[in-house]
Coordinates of C-alpha atoms in Angstrom, one line a residue:
M1 CA 81.8 123.8 124.2
Q2 CA 80.8 123.8 120.3
S3 CA 83.3 126.7 119.8
T4 CA 86.0 124.5 121.6
F5 CA 85.3 121.4 119.4
L6 CA 85.0 123.9 116.1
R7 CA 88.7 125.5 117.3
T8 CA 89.9 121.6 117.7
W9 CA 89.0 120.4 114.5
W10 CA 90.0 123.2 112.5
N11 CA 94.0 122.9 114.0
Q12 CA 93.6 119.0 114.3
P13 CA 97.0 117.9 112.6
H14 CA 96.7 115.3 109.6
S15 CA 98.9 113.8 107.6
Y16 CA 98.1 112.2 104.2
E17 CA 100.8 110.5 104.2
S18 CA 100.0 108.8 108.0
V19 CA 96.7 107.8 106.9
V20 CA 97.5 106.2 103.8
S21 CA 100.5 104.1 105.4
Y22 CA 98.0 103.1 108.4
L23 CA 95.5 101.8 105.9
G24 CA 98.1 100.2 103.9
L25 CA 99.4 98.4 107.4
H26 CA 96.0 97.2 107.7
G27 CA 95.2 95.9 104.2
A28 CA 92.4 98.7 103.6
L29 CA 93.8 100.2 100.8
A30 CA 93.1 97.5 98.6
P31 CA 89.3 97.7 99.0
Y32 CA 89.2 101.5 99.1
R33 CA 90.9 101.6 96.0
L34 CA 88.2 99.0 94.5
A35 CA 85.5 101.6 95.8
A36 CA 87.2 104.8 94.5
S37 CA 87.3 102.9 91.3
L38 CA 83.7 101.9 91.1
S39 CA 82.7 105.1 92.6
T40 CA 84.0 106.7 89.7
F41 CA 82.7 104.8 87.0
S42 CA 79.5 104.9 88.4
Y43 CA 79.5 108.7 88.0
G44 CA 80.3 108.3 84.6
L45 CA 77.7 105.8 83.9
G46 CA 75.4 108.3 85.3
A47 CA 76.4 111.1 82.9
A48 CA 75.9 108.5 80.4
A49 CA 72.5 108.2 81.1
L50 CA 71.6 111.8 81.6
L51 CA 73.4 112.1 78.0
F52 CA 71.8 109.4 76.2
L53 CA 68.7 107.7 77.9
T54 CA 66.6 110.7 78.9
D55 CA 64.0 112.7 77.2
S56 CA 65.4 115.8 77.5
P57 CA 69.1 115.6 77.0
P58 CA 71.5 118.6 77.0
T59 CA 70.8 120.2 73.8
S60 CA 74.0 122.7 73.6
A61 CA 77.3 122.1 71.8
I62 CA 79.0 123.1 75.1
G63 CA 76.7 120.9 77.4
R64 CA 77.3 117.8 75.6
S65 CA 81.0 118.4 75.4
I66 CA 80.9 118.5 78.4
F67 CA 79.0 115.3 79.4
V68 CA 81.4 113.7 76.7
V69 CA 84.6 114.4 78.5
A70 CA 82.9 113.7 81.9
I71 CA 82.1 110.3 80.6
V72 CA 85.7 109.3 78.9
S73 CA 87.3 111.2 82.1
T74 CA 85.8 108.9 84.5
L75 CA 86.7 105.9 82.6
V76 CA 90.3 107.1 82.6
V77 CA 90.5 107.7 86.2
G78 CA 88.7 104.8 87.3
V79 CA 91.0 102.7 85.5
A80 CA 93.9 104.7 87.3
W81 CA 92.5 103.7 90.5
L82 CA 92.8 100.3 89.7
K83 CA 95.9 100.2 88.2
A84 CA 98.0 103.2 88.7
P85 CA 100.0 103.4 92.5
W86 CA 98.6 105.1 95.1
P87 CA 98.3 108.6 94.5
S88 CA 100.3 111.3 96.3
K89 CA 98.7 114.1 98.2
R90 CA 98.9 116.7 95.2
V91 CA 97.3 114.2 93.0
S92 CA 94.7 113.1 95.7
L93 CA 93.6 116.7 96.2
M94 CA 93.5 117.3 92.1
F95 CA 91.2 114.1 92.6
A96 CA 88.9 115.6 95.2
A97 CA 88.5 118.8 93.2
Y98 CA 87.9 117.0 89.9
S99 CA 85.1 115.0 91.7
D100 CA 83.2 118.5 93.0
I101 CA 83.8 120.5 90.1
G102 CA 82.8 117.6 87.6
V103 CA 79.6 116.6 89.8
T104 CA 78.7 120.2 89.5
L105 CA 79.4 121.2 86.1
V106 CA 78.1 117.8 84.5
L107 CA 74.6 118.9 86.6
L108 CA 74.5 122.3 85.6
S109 CA 75.0 121.3 81.9
Y110 CA 72.1 119.3 82.2
G111 CA 69.8 122.4 81.6
S112 CA 66.9 121.4 83.9
P113 CA 68.2 122.1 87.7
Q114 CA 65.0 120.9 89.5
T115 CA 65.4 117.9 87.4
V116 CA 69.1 116.8 88.7
F117 CA 68.8 119.0 92.1
V118 CA 68.5 115.8 94.2
A119 CA 71.6 114.2 92.3
L120 CA 73.7 117.0 94.4
A121 CA 73.8 114.4 96.8
M122 CA 76.7 112.9 95.0
L123 CA 78.9 115.7 96.8
A124 CA 78.3 113.8 100.2
A125 CA 80.2 110.7 98.3
N126 CA 82.7 113.4 97.8
S127 CA 82.7 113.9 101.4
V128 CA 83.9 110.8 102.6
Y129 CA 87.1 110.6 100.7
V130 CA 87.9 114.4 101.8
Q131 CA 87.2 113.5 105.5
L132 CA 89.5 110.4 105.5
F133 CA 92.4 111.6 103.4
H134 CA 92.7 115.2 104.0
S135 CA 92.5 118.0 106.6
P136 CA 89.5 119.3 108.2
R137 CA 90.8 122.6 106.0
V138 CA 90.2 120.9 102.9
M139 CA 87.0 119.5 104.3
A140 CA 85.7 122.9 104.9
L141 CA 86.5 123.8 101.5
H142 CA 84.6 121.1 100.1
L143 CA 81.5 121.9 102.0
L144 CA 81.6 125.7 101.1
W145 CA 81.7 124.2 97.5
A146 CA 78.8 121.7 98.1
G147 CA 77.0 124.8 99.7
T148 CA 77.6 127.0 96.8
A149 CA 76.4 124.6 94.5
V150 CA 73.1 123.7 96.4
T151 CA 72.6 127.7 96.7
L152 CA 73.0 128.1 93.1
F153 CA 70.6 125.6 91.7
F154 CA 68.0 126.4 94.5
V155 CA 68.2 129.8 93.1
L156 CA 67.7 129.1 89.6
I157 CA 64.8 127.0 90.5
L158 CA 63.2 129.3 92.0
L159 CA 63.8 132.0 89.4
S160 CA 62.5 129.5 86.4
P161 CA 58.7 130.3 85.8
D162 CA 58.0 126.5 84.9
S163 CA 59.6 125.1 88.1
D164 CA 57.3 123.7 91.2
H165 CA 58.5 125.8 94.2
G166 CA 57.2 123.4 96.6
L167 CA 59.0 120.3 95.2
A168 CA 62.1 122.4 95.2
I169 CA 61.6 123.1 98.8
A170 CA 61.1 119.7 99.8
Q171 CA 64.3 118.4 97.6
L172 CA 66.1 121.2 100.0
V173 CA 65.1 119.7 102.9
V174 CA 66.5 116.3 101.7
L175 CA 69.8 117.8 100.3
V176 CA 70.7 119.9 103.7
P177 CA 71.3 116.9 105.9
I178 CA 72.7 114.3 103.2
T179 CA 75.2 116.9 102.2
F180 CA 75.8 118.6 105.1
M181 CA 74.7 117.3 108.4
G182 CA 75.8 113.8 107.7
P183 CA 79.4 114.5 106.6
T184 CA 79.7 117.0 109.6
F185 CA 78.6 114.5 112.4
F186 CA 80.8 111.7 110.6
Q187 CA 83.6 114.3 110.9
Y188 CA 82.8 114.8 114.8
L189 CA 83.0 110.7 115.3
L190 CA 86.2 110.7 113.2
L191 CA 87.7 113.5 115.3
K192 CA 86.7 111.6 118.1
L193 CA 88.0 108.1 117.0
Q194 CA 91.7 110.1 116.1
V195 CA 91.9 111.6 119.5
Q196 CA 91.3 108.4 121.4
A197 CA 93.7 107.0 118.8
Q198 CA 96.5 109.4 119.7
A199 CA 96.1 109.1 123.2
A200 CA 96.6 105.1 123.0
N201 CA 99.6 105.4 121.1
F202 CA 101.1 107.7 123.9
D203 CA 102.7 107.8 127.5
P204 CA 100.5 109.6 129.9
L205 CA 103.3 110.4 132.5
T206 CA 105.9 111.5 129.6
Q207 CA 103.5 112.5 126.8
V208 CA 105.8 110.6 124.4
R209 CA 104.8 107.8 122.5
N210 CA 104.9 104.5 123.9
R211 CA 105.7 101.3 121.8
R212 CA 102.6 101.1 120.0
G213 CA 102.8 104.8 119.2
L214 CA 106.6 104.3 118.0
D215 CA 105.5 101.2 116.0
E216 CA 102.5 103.1 114.1
A217 CA 105.2 105.9 113.3
L218 CA 107.8 104.1 112.0
P219 CA 106.4 103.5 108.5
V220 CA 105.8 107.3 107.5
Y221 CA 108.6 108.5 109.4
F222 CA 111.2 106.5 107.3
L223 CA 109.9 107.0 104.0
G224 CA 112.9 108.0 101.5
A225 CA 115.4 107.1 104.6
T226 CA 118.6 105.7 104.3
D227 CA 120.1 105.1 107.5
V228 CA 118.6 103.8 110.7
S229 CA 119.9 104.5 114.4
V230 CA 118.1 103.7 117.6
M231 CA 119.0 104.5 121.2
V232 CA 118.2 102.9 124.1
V233 CA 118.2 105.4 127.3
D234 CA 117.9 104.5 130.7
V235 CA 117.8 106.4 133.8
D236 CA 120.8 105.7 136.1
R237 CA 119.8 104.6 139.7
F238 CA 116.4 105.5 139.3
K239 CA 115.4 102.8 142.0
S240 CA 117.8 105.0 144.6
I241 CA 115.5 108.2 143.2
N242 CA 112.7 106.9 144.4
D243 CA 113.6 105.6 147.6
R244 CA 115.5 108.6 148.5
F245 CA 113.3 111.3 147.2
G246 CA 110.0 109.7 146.8
H247 CA 108.0 108.2 143.6
H248 CA 106.6 111.6 142.7
Q249 CA 110.1 113.0 142.5
G250 CA 111.0 109.7 140.2
D251 CA 107.8 110.8 138.1
A252 CA 109.3 114.3 137.6
A253 CA 112.7 112.7 136.9
L254 CA 111.2 110.6 133.8
Q255 CA 109.1 113.5 132.6
L256 CA 112.2 115.5 132.5
V257 CA 114.4 113.0 130.9
A258 CA 111.4 112.8 128.2
R259 CA 111.9 116.6 127.4
R260 CA 115.6 116.6 127.4
L261 CA 115.3 113.7 124.4
T262 CA 112.7 115.2 122.7
T263 CA 114.2 117.2 119.4
D264 CA 113.2 117.9 116.2
G265 CA 113.4 115.2 113.5
V266 CA 113.3 112.2 116.3
L267 CA 110.8 109.6 117.4
V268 CA 111.3 109.3 121.1
A269 CA 109.2 106.9 122.9
R270 CA 108.7 105.4 126.4
V271 CA 109.2 101.5 126.3
G272 CA 110.2 100.5 129.8
G273 CA 109.7 101.7 133.2
E274 CA 112.8 104.3 133.2
E275 CA 113.9 103.4 129.5
F276 CA 113.2 105.3 126.6
A277 CA 113.6 104.3 123.1
V278 CA 115.1 107.1 119.9
V279 CA 114.7 106.5 116.6
T280 CA 116.3 108.4 114.3
K281 CA 117.4 108.7 110.4
S282 CA 121.2 109.3 110.9
A283 CA 124.3 108.1 110.1
E284 CA 125.7 106.3 112.7
T285 CA 128.5 108.9 113.6
E286 CA 125.6 111.6 113.7
A287 CA 123.4 109.4 116.0
L288 CA 126.6 108.8 117.9
A289 CA 127.1 112.9 118.3
L290 CA 123.2 113.3 119.0
A291 CA 123.6 110.3 121.9
E292 CA 126.7 112.3 123.3
K293 CA 124.7 115.6 123.5
Y294 CA 121.7 113.6 125.3
R295 CA 124.1 112.1 127.9
C296 CA 125.2 115.4 128.9
A297 CA 122.0 117.2 128.9
A298 CA 120.5 114.6 131.1
H299 CA 122.5 115.8 134.0
S300 CA 122.1 119.3 135.5
A301 CA 122.9 120.6 138.8
D302 CA 119.8 122.5 139.0
D303 CA 117.9 119.3 139.3
S304 CA 116.6 118.4 142.7
A305 CA 117.6 114.7 141.9
P306 CA 120.9 113.8 140.3
L307 CA 120.3 112.7 136.7
T308 CA 122.6 110.5 134.5
V309 CA 121.8 108.0 131.9
S310 CA 123.3 104.9 129.8
I311 CA 122.7 105.0 126.1
G312 CA 123.1 102.3 123.6
V313 CA 123.2 102.9 120.1
A314 CA 122.9 100.7 117.2
H315 CA 122.6 101.3 113.4
C316 CA 122.4 100.1 109.8
T317 CA 121.2 101.0 106.5
Y318 CA 117.8 100.7 105.1
P319 CA 116.1 99.5 103.8
I320 CA 118.4 96.4 102.6
S321 CA 119.7 95.1 106.0
E322 CA 119.8 91.8 107.8
D323 CA 117.5 90.0 105.2
I324 CA 114.7 92.1 106.9
G325 CA 113.6 93.7 103.6
F326 CA 111.3 96.9 103.4
D327 CA 109.6 95.8 107.1
V328 CA 110.7 99.1 109.0
V329 CA 109.0 97.9 112.4
E330 CA 110.8 94.8 112.3
L331 CA 114.5 96.0 111.4
T332 CA 113.5 98.8 114.1
T333 CA 112.6 95.8 116.7
L334 CA 116.0 94.3 116.1
L335 CA 118.3 97.4 116.5
L336 CA 116.4 98.1 119.7
R337 CA 117.7 94.6 120.9
R338 CA 121.1 95.5 119.8
A339 CA 120.7 99.1 121.4
D340 CA 119.4 97.3 125.0
A341 CA 122.0 95.0 125.0
A342 CA 124.8 97.9 124.3
M343 CA 122.8 99.8 127.1
Y344 CA 123.1 97.2 129.6
E345 CA 126.8 97.0 128.6
A346 CA 127.3 100.8 129.4
K347 CA 125.5 100.4 133.0
Q348 CA 128.2 97.7 133.8
Q349 CA 131.0 100.2 133.1
G350 CA 129.1 102.4 135.9
G351 CA 126.5 104.3 133.8
N352 CA 126.6 107.7 132.1
Q353 CA 128.2 106.4 129.1
V354 CA 127.5 105.8 125.5
V355 CA 128.1 102.2 123.9
V356 CA 127.5 101.6 120.1
A357 CA 126.5 97.8 119.8
G358 CA 129.8 96.2 119.0
S359 CA 132.1 99.3 119.8
T360 CA 133.6 100.3 123.2
P361 CA 131.9 102.4 125.9
R362 CA 132.4 106.0 125.5
S363 CA 132.4 108.5 128.9
D364 CA 133.8 111.8 129.9
W365 CA 133.5 110.6 133.5
T366 CA 132.1 107.8 135.4
P367 CA 130.0 108.3 138.9
S368 CA 130.6 106.4 141.9
G369 CA 128.8 103.8 143.4
S370 CA 128.0 100.1 142.4
E371 CA 124.2 100.7 141.3
T372 CA 123.8 101.0 138.0

């Protein structure tokens, strides 16, 4: 079980942009920005206290220089957290590395490893940032650095003839759970929460997103986009499939449609019983071509239950459209309503058709029968 968890943890997909977007949507970025800024300032104040207020401050020129650089840089970085835009993934990784390396170098430059040994617990505070915003692999690198730092200080203490080895062991006993066990357990809980959150965003039958999952994915998906195109795809005569072949075959038909809709670069969600939504960053002509591809792919002579779909398409430019502003969730909801109306128009025309909102139906053939 432990090996399974470790494999799952190590391979857990992670998106820095998704985390930032999620926290931003729920109003959590502002308080975390403040917390990061205050933590950075406190690191600088701690370095200043070691340099100016202790009885045995570092005396070497290199040691004092490292302290001065640390104090000044924490002021700059702390102000940046308050005033600058939220950092990109690359800058965020640089901040994590800066925090780990800075804490270790400052404490190492103090010149008395045993005096500052317990202060390595500050690396555990860095763990919280890495766990929240970066992947398990980045977390593993952070823990490797923390383990190396703790080992280095412990060895330096043991090699010093004036050190208290018993005290060093006691300090190590305190450091290990704070620096390693705590962050590892927190990472385990975070992984559990992520798995549960992902499960809540996906339809258990078809394994595509549900409406909640679609809304959660939209803000990150449309970063830098200039077009929004949505499709509403409805299975034609789905009730007759259930009545003729049984509900188990109806479920299989929905799973098959979901697989045929799932292509690279699009968001697919099941938004109703036999109704799916497809969201793309395509221009209208590209979206129409994709819809035609979906319509043709829905039917196969090898299917045990014959399948056709009716598709409605709606498009607009993004982010400036319909006075919606930059709320892509609201904009997509509006387009889904238009695409839904176009889909019903396609069904009224006999099904197995693609209709663009405000346009006329397009089809190669119309199946017989009045049920749509």
